[in-house]
C-alpha atoms as an extended CHARMM CRD file, in Angstrom:
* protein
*
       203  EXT
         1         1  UNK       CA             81.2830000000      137.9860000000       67.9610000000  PROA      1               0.0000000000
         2         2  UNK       CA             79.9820000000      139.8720000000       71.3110000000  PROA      2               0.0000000000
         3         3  UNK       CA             76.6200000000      139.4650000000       72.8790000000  PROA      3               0.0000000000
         4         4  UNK       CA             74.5910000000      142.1080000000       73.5710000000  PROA      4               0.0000000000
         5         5  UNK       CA             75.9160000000      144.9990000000       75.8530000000  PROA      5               0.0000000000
         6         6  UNK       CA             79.5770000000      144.2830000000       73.9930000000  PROA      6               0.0000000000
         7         7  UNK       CA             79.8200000000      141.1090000000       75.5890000000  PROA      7               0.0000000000
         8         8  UNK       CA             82.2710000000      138.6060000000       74.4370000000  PROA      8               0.0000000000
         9         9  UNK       CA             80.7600000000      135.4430000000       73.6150000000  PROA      9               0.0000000000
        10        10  UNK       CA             83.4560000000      133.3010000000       74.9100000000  PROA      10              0.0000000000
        11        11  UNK       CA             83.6400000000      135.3990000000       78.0660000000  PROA      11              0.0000000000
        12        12  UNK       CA             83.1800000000      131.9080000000       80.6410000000  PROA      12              0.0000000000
        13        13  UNK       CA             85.6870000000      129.9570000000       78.2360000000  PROA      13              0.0000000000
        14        14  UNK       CA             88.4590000000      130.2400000000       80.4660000000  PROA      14              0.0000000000
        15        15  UNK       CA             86.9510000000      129.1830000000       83.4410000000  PROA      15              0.0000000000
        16        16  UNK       CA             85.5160000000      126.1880000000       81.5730000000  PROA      16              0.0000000000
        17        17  UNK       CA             88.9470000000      125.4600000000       80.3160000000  PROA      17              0.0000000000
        18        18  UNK       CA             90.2150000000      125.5680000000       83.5300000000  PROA      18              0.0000000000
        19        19  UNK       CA             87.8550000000      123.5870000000       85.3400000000  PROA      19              0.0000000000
        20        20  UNK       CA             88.1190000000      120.8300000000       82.3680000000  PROA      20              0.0000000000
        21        21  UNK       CA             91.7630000000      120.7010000000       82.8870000000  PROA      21              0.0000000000
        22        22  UNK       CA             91.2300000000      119.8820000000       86.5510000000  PROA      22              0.0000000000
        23        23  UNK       CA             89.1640000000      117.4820000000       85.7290000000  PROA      23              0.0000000000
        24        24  UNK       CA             91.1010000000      115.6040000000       83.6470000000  PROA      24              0.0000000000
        25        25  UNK       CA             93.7860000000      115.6910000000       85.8850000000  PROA      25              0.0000000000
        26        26  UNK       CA             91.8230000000      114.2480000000       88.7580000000  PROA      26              0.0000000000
        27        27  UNK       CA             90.7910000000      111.6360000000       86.1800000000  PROA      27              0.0000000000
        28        28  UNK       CA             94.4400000000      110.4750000000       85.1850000000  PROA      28              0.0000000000
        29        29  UNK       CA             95.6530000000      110.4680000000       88.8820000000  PROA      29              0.0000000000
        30        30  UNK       CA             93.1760000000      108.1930000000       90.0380000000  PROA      30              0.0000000000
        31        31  UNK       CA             93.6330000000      106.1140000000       87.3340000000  PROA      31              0.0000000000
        32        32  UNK       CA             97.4130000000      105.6840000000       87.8170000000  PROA      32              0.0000000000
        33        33  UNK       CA             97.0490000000      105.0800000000       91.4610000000  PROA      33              0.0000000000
        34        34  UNK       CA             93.6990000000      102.3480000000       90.5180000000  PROA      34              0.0000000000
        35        35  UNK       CA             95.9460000000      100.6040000000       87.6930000000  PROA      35              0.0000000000
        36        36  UNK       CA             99.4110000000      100.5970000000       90.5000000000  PROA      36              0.0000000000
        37        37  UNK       CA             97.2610000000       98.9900000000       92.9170000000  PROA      37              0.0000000000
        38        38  UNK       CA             95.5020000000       96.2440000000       91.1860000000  PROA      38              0.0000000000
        39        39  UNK       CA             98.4990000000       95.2300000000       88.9390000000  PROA      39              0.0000000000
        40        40  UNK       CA            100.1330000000       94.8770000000       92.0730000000  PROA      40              0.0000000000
        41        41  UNK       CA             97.6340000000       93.2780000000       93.6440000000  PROA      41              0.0000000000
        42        42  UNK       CA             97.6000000000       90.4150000000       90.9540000000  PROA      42              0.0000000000
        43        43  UNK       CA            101.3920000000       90.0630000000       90.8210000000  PROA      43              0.0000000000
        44        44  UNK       CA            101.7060000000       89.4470000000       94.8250000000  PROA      44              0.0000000000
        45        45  UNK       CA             98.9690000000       87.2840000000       94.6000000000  PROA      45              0.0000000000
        46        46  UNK       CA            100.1710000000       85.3700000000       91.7040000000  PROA      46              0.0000000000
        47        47  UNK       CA            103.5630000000       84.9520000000       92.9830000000  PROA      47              0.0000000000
        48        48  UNK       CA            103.3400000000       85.7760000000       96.6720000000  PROA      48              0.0000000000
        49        49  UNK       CA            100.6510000000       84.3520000000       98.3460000000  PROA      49              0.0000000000
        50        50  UNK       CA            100.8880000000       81.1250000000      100.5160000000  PROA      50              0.0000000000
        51        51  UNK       CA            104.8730000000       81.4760000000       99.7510000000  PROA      51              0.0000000000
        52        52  UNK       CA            106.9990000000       83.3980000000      103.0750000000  PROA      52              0.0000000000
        53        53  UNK       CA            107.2180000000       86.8160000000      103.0140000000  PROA      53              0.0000000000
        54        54  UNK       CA            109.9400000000       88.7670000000      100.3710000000  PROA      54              0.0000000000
        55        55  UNK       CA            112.6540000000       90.6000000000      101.8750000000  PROA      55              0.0000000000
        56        56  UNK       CA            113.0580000000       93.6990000000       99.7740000000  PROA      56              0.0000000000
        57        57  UNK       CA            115.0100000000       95.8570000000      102.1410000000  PROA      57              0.0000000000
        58        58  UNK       CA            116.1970000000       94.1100000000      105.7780000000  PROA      58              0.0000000000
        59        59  UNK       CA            114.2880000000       95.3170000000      108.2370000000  PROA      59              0.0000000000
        60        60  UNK       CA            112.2900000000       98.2110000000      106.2150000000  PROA      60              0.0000000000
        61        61  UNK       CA            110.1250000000       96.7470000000      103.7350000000  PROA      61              0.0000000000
        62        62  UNK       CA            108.8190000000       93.3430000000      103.4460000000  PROA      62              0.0000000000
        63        63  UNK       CA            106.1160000000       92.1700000000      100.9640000000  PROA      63              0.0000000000
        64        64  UNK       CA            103.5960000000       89.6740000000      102.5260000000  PROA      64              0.0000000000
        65        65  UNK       CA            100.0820000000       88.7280000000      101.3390000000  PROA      65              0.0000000000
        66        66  UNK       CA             97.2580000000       89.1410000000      103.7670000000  PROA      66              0.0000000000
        67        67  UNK       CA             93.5920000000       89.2530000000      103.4200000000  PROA      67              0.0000000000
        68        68  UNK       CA             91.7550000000       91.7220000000      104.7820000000  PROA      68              0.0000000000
        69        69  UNK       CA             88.5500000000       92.0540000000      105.6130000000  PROA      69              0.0000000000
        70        70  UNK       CA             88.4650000000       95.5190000000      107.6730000000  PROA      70              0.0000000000
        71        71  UNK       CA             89.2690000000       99.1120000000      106.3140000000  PROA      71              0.0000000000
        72        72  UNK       CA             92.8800000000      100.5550000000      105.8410000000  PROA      72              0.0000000000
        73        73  UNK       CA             95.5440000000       99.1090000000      107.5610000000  PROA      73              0.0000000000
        74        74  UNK       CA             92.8950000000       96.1450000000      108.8430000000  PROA      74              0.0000000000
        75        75  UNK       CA             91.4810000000       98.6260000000      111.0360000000  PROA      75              0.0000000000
        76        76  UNK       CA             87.3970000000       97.3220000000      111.7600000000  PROA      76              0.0000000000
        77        77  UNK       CA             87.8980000000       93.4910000000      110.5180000000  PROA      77              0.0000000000
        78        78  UNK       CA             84.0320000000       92.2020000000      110.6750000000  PROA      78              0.0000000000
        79        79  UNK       CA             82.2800000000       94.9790000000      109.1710000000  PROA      79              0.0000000000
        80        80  UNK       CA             83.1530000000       94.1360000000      105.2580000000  PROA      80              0.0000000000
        81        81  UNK       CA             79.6840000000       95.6860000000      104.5180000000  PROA      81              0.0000000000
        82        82  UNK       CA             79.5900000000       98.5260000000      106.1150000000  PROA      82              0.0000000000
        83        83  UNK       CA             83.1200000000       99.2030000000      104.5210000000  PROA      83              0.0000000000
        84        84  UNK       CA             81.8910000000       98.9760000000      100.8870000000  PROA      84              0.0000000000
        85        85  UNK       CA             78.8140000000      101.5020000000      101.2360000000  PROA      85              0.0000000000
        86        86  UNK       CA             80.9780000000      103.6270000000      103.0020000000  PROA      86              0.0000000000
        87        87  UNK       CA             83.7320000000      103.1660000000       99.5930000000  PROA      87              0.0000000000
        88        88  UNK       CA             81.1150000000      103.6230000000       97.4410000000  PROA      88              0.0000000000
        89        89  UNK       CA             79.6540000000      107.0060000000       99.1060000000  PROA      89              0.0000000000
        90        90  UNK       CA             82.7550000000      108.6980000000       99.0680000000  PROA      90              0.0000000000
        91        91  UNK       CA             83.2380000000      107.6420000000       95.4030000000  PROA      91              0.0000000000
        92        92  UNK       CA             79.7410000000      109.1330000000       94.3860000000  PROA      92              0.0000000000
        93        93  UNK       CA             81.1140000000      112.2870000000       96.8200000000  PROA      93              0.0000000000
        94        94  UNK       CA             84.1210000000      112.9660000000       95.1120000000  PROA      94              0.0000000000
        95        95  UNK       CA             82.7790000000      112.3520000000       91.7030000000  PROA      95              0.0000000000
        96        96  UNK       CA             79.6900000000      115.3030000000       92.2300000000  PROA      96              0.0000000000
        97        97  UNK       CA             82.4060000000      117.4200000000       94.1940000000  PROA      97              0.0000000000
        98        98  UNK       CA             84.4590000000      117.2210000000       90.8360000000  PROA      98              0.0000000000
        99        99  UNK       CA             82.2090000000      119.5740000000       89.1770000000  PROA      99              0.0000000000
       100       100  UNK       CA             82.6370000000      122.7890000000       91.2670000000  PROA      100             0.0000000000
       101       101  UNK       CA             86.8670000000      121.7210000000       90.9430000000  PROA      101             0.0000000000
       102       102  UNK       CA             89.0090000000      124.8940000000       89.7250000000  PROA      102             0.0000000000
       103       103  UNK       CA             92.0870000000      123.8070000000       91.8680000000  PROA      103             0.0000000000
       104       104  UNK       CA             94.9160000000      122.1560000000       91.3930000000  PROA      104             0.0000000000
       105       105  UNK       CA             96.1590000000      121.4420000000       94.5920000000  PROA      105             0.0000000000
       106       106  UNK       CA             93.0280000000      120.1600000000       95.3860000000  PROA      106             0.0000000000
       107       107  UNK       CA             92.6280000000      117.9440000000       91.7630000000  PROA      107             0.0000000000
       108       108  UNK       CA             95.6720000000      116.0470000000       93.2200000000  PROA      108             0.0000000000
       109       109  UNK       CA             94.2450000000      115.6070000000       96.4730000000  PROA      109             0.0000000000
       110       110  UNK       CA             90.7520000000      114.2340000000       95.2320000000  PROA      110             0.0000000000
       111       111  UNK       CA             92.6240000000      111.8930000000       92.1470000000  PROA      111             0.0000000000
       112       112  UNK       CA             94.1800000000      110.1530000000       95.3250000000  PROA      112             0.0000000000
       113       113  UNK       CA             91.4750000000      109.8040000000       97.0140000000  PROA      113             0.0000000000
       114       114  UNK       CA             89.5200000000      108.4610000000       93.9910000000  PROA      114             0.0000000000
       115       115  UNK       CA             91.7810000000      105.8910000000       92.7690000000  PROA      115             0.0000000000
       116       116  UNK       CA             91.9980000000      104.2860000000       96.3650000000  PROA      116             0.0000000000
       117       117  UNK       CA             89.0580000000      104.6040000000       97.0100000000  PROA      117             0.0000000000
       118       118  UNK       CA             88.0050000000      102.7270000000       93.7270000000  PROA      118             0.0000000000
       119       119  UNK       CA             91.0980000000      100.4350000000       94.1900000000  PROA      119             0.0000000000
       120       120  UNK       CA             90.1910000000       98.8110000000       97.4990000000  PROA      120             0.0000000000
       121       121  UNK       CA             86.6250000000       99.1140000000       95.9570000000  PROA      121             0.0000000000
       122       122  UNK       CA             87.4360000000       96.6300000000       93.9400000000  PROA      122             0.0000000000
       123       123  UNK       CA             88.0040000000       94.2470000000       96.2440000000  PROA      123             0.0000000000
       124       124  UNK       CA             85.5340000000       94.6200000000       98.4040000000  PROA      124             0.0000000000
       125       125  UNK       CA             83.0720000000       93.9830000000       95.1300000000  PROA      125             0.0000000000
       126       126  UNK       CA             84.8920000000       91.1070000000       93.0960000000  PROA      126             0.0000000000
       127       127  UNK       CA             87.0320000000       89.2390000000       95.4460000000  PROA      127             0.0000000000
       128       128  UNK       CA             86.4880000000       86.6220000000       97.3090000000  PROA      128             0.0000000000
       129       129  UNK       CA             84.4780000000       85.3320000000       99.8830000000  PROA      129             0.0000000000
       130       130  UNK       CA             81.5400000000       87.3340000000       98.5520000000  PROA      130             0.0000000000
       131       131  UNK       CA             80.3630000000       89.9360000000       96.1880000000  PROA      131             0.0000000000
       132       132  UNK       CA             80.3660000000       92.9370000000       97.9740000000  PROA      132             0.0000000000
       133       133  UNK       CA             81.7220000000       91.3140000000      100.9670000000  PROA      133             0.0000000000
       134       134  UNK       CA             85.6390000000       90.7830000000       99.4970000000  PROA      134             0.0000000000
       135       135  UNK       CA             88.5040000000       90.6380000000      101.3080000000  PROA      135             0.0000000000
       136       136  UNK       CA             91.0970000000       93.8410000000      100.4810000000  PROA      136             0.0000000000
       137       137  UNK       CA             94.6700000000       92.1060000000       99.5030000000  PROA      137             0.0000000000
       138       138  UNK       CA             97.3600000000       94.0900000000      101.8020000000  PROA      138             0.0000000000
       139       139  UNK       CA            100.5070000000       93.1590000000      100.8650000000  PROA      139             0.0000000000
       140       140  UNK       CA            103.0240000000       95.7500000000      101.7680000000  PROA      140             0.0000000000
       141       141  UNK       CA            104.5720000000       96.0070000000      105.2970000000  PROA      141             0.0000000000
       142       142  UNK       CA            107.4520000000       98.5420000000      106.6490000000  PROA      142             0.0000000000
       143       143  UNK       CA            110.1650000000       98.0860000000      109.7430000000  PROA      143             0.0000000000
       144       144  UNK       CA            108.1250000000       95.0990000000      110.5140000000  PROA      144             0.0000000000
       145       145  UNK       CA            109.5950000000       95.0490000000      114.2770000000  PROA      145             0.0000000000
       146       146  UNK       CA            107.3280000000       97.8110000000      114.7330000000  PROA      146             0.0000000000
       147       147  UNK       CA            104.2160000000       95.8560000000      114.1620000000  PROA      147             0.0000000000
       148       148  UNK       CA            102.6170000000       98.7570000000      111.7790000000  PROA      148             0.0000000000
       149       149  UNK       CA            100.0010000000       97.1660000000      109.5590000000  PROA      149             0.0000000000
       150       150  UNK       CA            100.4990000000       95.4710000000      106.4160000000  PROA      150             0.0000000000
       151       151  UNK       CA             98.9330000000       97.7440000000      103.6720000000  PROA      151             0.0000000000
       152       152  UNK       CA             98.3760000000       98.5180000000      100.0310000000  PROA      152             0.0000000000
       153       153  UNK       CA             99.1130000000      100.9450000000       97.0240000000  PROA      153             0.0000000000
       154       154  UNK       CA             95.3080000000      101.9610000000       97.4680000000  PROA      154             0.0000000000
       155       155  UNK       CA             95.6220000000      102.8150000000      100.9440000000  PROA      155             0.0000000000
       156       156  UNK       CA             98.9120000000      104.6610000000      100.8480000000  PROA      156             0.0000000000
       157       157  UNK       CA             97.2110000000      106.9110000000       97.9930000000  PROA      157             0.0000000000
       158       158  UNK       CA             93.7760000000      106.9850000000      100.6320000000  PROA      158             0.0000000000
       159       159  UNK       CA             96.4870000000      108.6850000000      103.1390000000  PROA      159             0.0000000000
       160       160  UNK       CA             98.2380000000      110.9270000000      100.8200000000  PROA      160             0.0000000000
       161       161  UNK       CA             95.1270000000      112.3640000000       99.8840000000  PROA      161             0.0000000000
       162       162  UNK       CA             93.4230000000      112.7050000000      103.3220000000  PROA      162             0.0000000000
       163       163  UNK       CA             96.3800000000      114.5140000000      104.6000000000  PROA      163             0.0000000000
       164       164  UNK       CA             96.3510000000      116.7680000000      101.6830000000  PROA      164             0.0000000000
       165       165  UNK       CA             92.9320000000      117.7080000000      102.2870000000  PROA      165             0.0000000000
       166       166  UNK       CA             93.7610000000      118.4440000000      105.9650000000  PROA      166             0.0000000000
       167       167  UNK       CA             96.6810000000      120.7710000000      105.0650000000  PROA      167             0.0000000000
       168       168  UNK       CA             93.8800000000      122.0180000000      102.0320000000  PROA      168             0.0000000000
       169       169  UNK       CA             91.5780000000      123.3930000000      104.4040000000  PROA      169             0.0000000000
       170       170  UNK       CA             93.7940000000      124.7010000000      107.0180000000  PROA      170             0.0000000000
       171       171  UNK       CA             95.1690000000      126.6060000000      104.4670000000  PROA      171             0.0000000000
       172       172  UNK       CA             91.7920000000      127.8920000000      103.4280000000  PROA      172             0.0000000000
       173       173  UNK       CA             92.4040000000      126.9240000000       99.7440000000  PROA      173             0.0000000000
       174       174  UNK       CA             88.5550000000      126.2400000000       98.3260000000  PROA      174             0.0000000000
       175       175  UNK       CA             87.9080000000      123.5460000000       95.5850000000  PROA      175             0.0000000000
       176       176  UNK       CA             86.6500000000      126.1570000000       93.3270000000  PROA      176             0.0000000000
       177       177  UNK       CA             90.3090000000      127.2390000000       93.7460000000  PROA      177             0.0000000000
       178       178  UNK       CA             89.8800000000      130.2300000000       95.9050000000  PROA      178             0.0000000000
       179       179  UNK       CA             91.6980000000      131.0420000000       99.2870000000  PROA      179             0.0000000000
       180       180  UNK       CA             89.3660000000      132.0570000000      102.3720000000  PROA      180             0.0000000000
       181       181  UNK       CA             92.2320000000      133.7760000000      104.6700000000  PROA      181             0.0000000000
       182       182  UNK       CA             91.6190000000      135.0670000000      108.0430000000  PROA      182             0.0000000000
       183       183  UNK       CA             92.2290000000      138.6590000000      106.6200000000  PROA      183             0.0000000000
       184       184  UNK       CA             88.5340000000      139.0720000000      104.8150000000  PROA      184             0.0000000000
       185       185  UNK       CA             86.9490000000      139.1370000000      108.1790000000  PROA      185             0.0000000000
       186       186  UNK       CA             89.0500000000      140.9930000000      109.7460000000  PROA      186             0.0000000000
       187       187  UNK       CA             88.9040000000      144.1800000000      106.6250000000  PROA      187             0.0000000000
       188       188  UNK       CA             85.1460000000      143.9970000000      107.2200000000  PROA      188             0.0000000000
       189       189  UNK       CA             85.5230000000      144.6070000000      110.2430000000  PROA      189             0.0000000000
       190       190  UNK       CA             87.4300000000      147.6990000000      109.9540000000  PROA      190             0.0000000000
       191       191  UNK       CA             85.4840000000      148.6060000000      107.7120000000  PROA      191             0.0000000000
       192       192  UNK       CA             82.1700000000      148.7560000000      109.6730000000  PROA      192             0.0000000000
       193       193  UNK       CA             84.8100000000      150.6050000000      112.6600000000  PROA      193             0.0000000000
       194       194  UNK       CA             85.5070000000      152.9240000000      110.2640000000  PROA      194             0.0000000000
       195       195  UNK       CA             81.5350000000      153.3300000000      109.1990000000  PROA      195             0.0000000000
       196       196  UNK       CA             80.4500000000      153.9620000000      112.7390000000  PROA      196             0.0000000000
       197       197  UNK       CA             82.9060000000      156.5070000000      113.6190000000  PROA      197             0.0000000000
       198       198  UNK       CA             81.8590000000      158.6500000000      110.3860000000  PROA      198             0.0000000000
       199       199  UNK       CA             78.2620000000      158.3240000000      111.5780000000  PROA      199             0.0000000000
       200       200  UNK       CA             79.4350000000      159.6330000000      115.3940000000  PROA      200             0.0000000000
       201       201  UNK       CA             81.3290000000      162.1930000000      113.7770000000  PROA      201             0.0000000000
       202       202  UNK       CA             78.2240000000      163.5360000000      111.3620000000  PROA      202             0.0000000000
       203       203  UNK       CA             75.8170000000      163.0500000000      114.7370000000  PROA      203             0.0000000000
């Protein structure tokens, strides 16, 4: 069937199927990375917490239970509160931005975000001391002689994401799934050149 003018009718069912696809990608992502983090989280607790820390590899990666009550990394301990509004904005964020998504690359990047987001989330909602006011369990520590902060499968997907979306949009690659490249302005431009010296050359 075509609409009138010849038409097709099922002219914007590409795009549709496109965006849907994106979609549901973003939607399985994050919920891989949400299900990794809190079945790990209730394993380490279960079995890890209040015991020493697990050697898995000497001197690269050790698995100790902490609490934390800060962002990633225990970055901001103290400010539990402000933490989980934050959390929950950039869920609601991601979740309207997910309409206008046509991009792969960037499907990936906001399924990261998502699921970490929603992981440490989690915590900060259910666990204890408070509702709302939970403790994220961090659990996951590499070349501890360095000191670098004990994290979580949430927070390594929260990085993976962010540094995606960094290398996104220095690329110019658009969530709709266009590219804006430095080459558009510069073709108007000569155009307009090129429009002036006509106009010179008719005066």
């Amino acid at each position: 069937m075509q609409a009138a003018g010849g038409a097709p009718l099922s002219g914007a069912d590409p795009a549709r199927a496109n965006r849907a696809r994106r979609i549901a990608l973003l939607a399985v992502l994050a919920a891989v990375v949400y299900v990794l983090d809190q079945v790990s989280k209730f394993l380490v607790v279960e079995f890890l917490e209040h015991e020493e820390p697990l050697t898995v590899v000497p001197g690269a990666l050790v698995l100790t239970v902490i609490r934390n009550a800060g962002a990633a990394f225990s970055i901001g301990t103290g400010m539990t509160i402000v933490f989980t509004v934050i959390a929950l904005a950039v869920v609601v964020a991601i979740v309207r931005t997910a309409r206008q998504l046509r991009s792969l690359p960037w499907a990936i990047t906001l399924g990261l975000l998502l699921g970490g987001a929603v992981g440490n989330l989690t915590d900060r909602v259910f666990r204890s001391p408070a509702p709302f006011q939970g403790h994220v369990v961090d659990f996951i520590q590499v070349f501890p002689v360095t000191r670098f902060p004990v994290f979580n499968v949430a927070d390594s997907a929260i990085v993976c994401g962010g540094v995606l979306a960094v290398f996104l949009a220095w690329r110019g690659y658009q969530i709709d799934g266009t590219r804006q490249t430095d080459e558009q302005p510069e073709k108007h431009a000569d155009e307009q050149t090129g429009e002036r010296a006509g106009e010179r050359a008719d005066g």
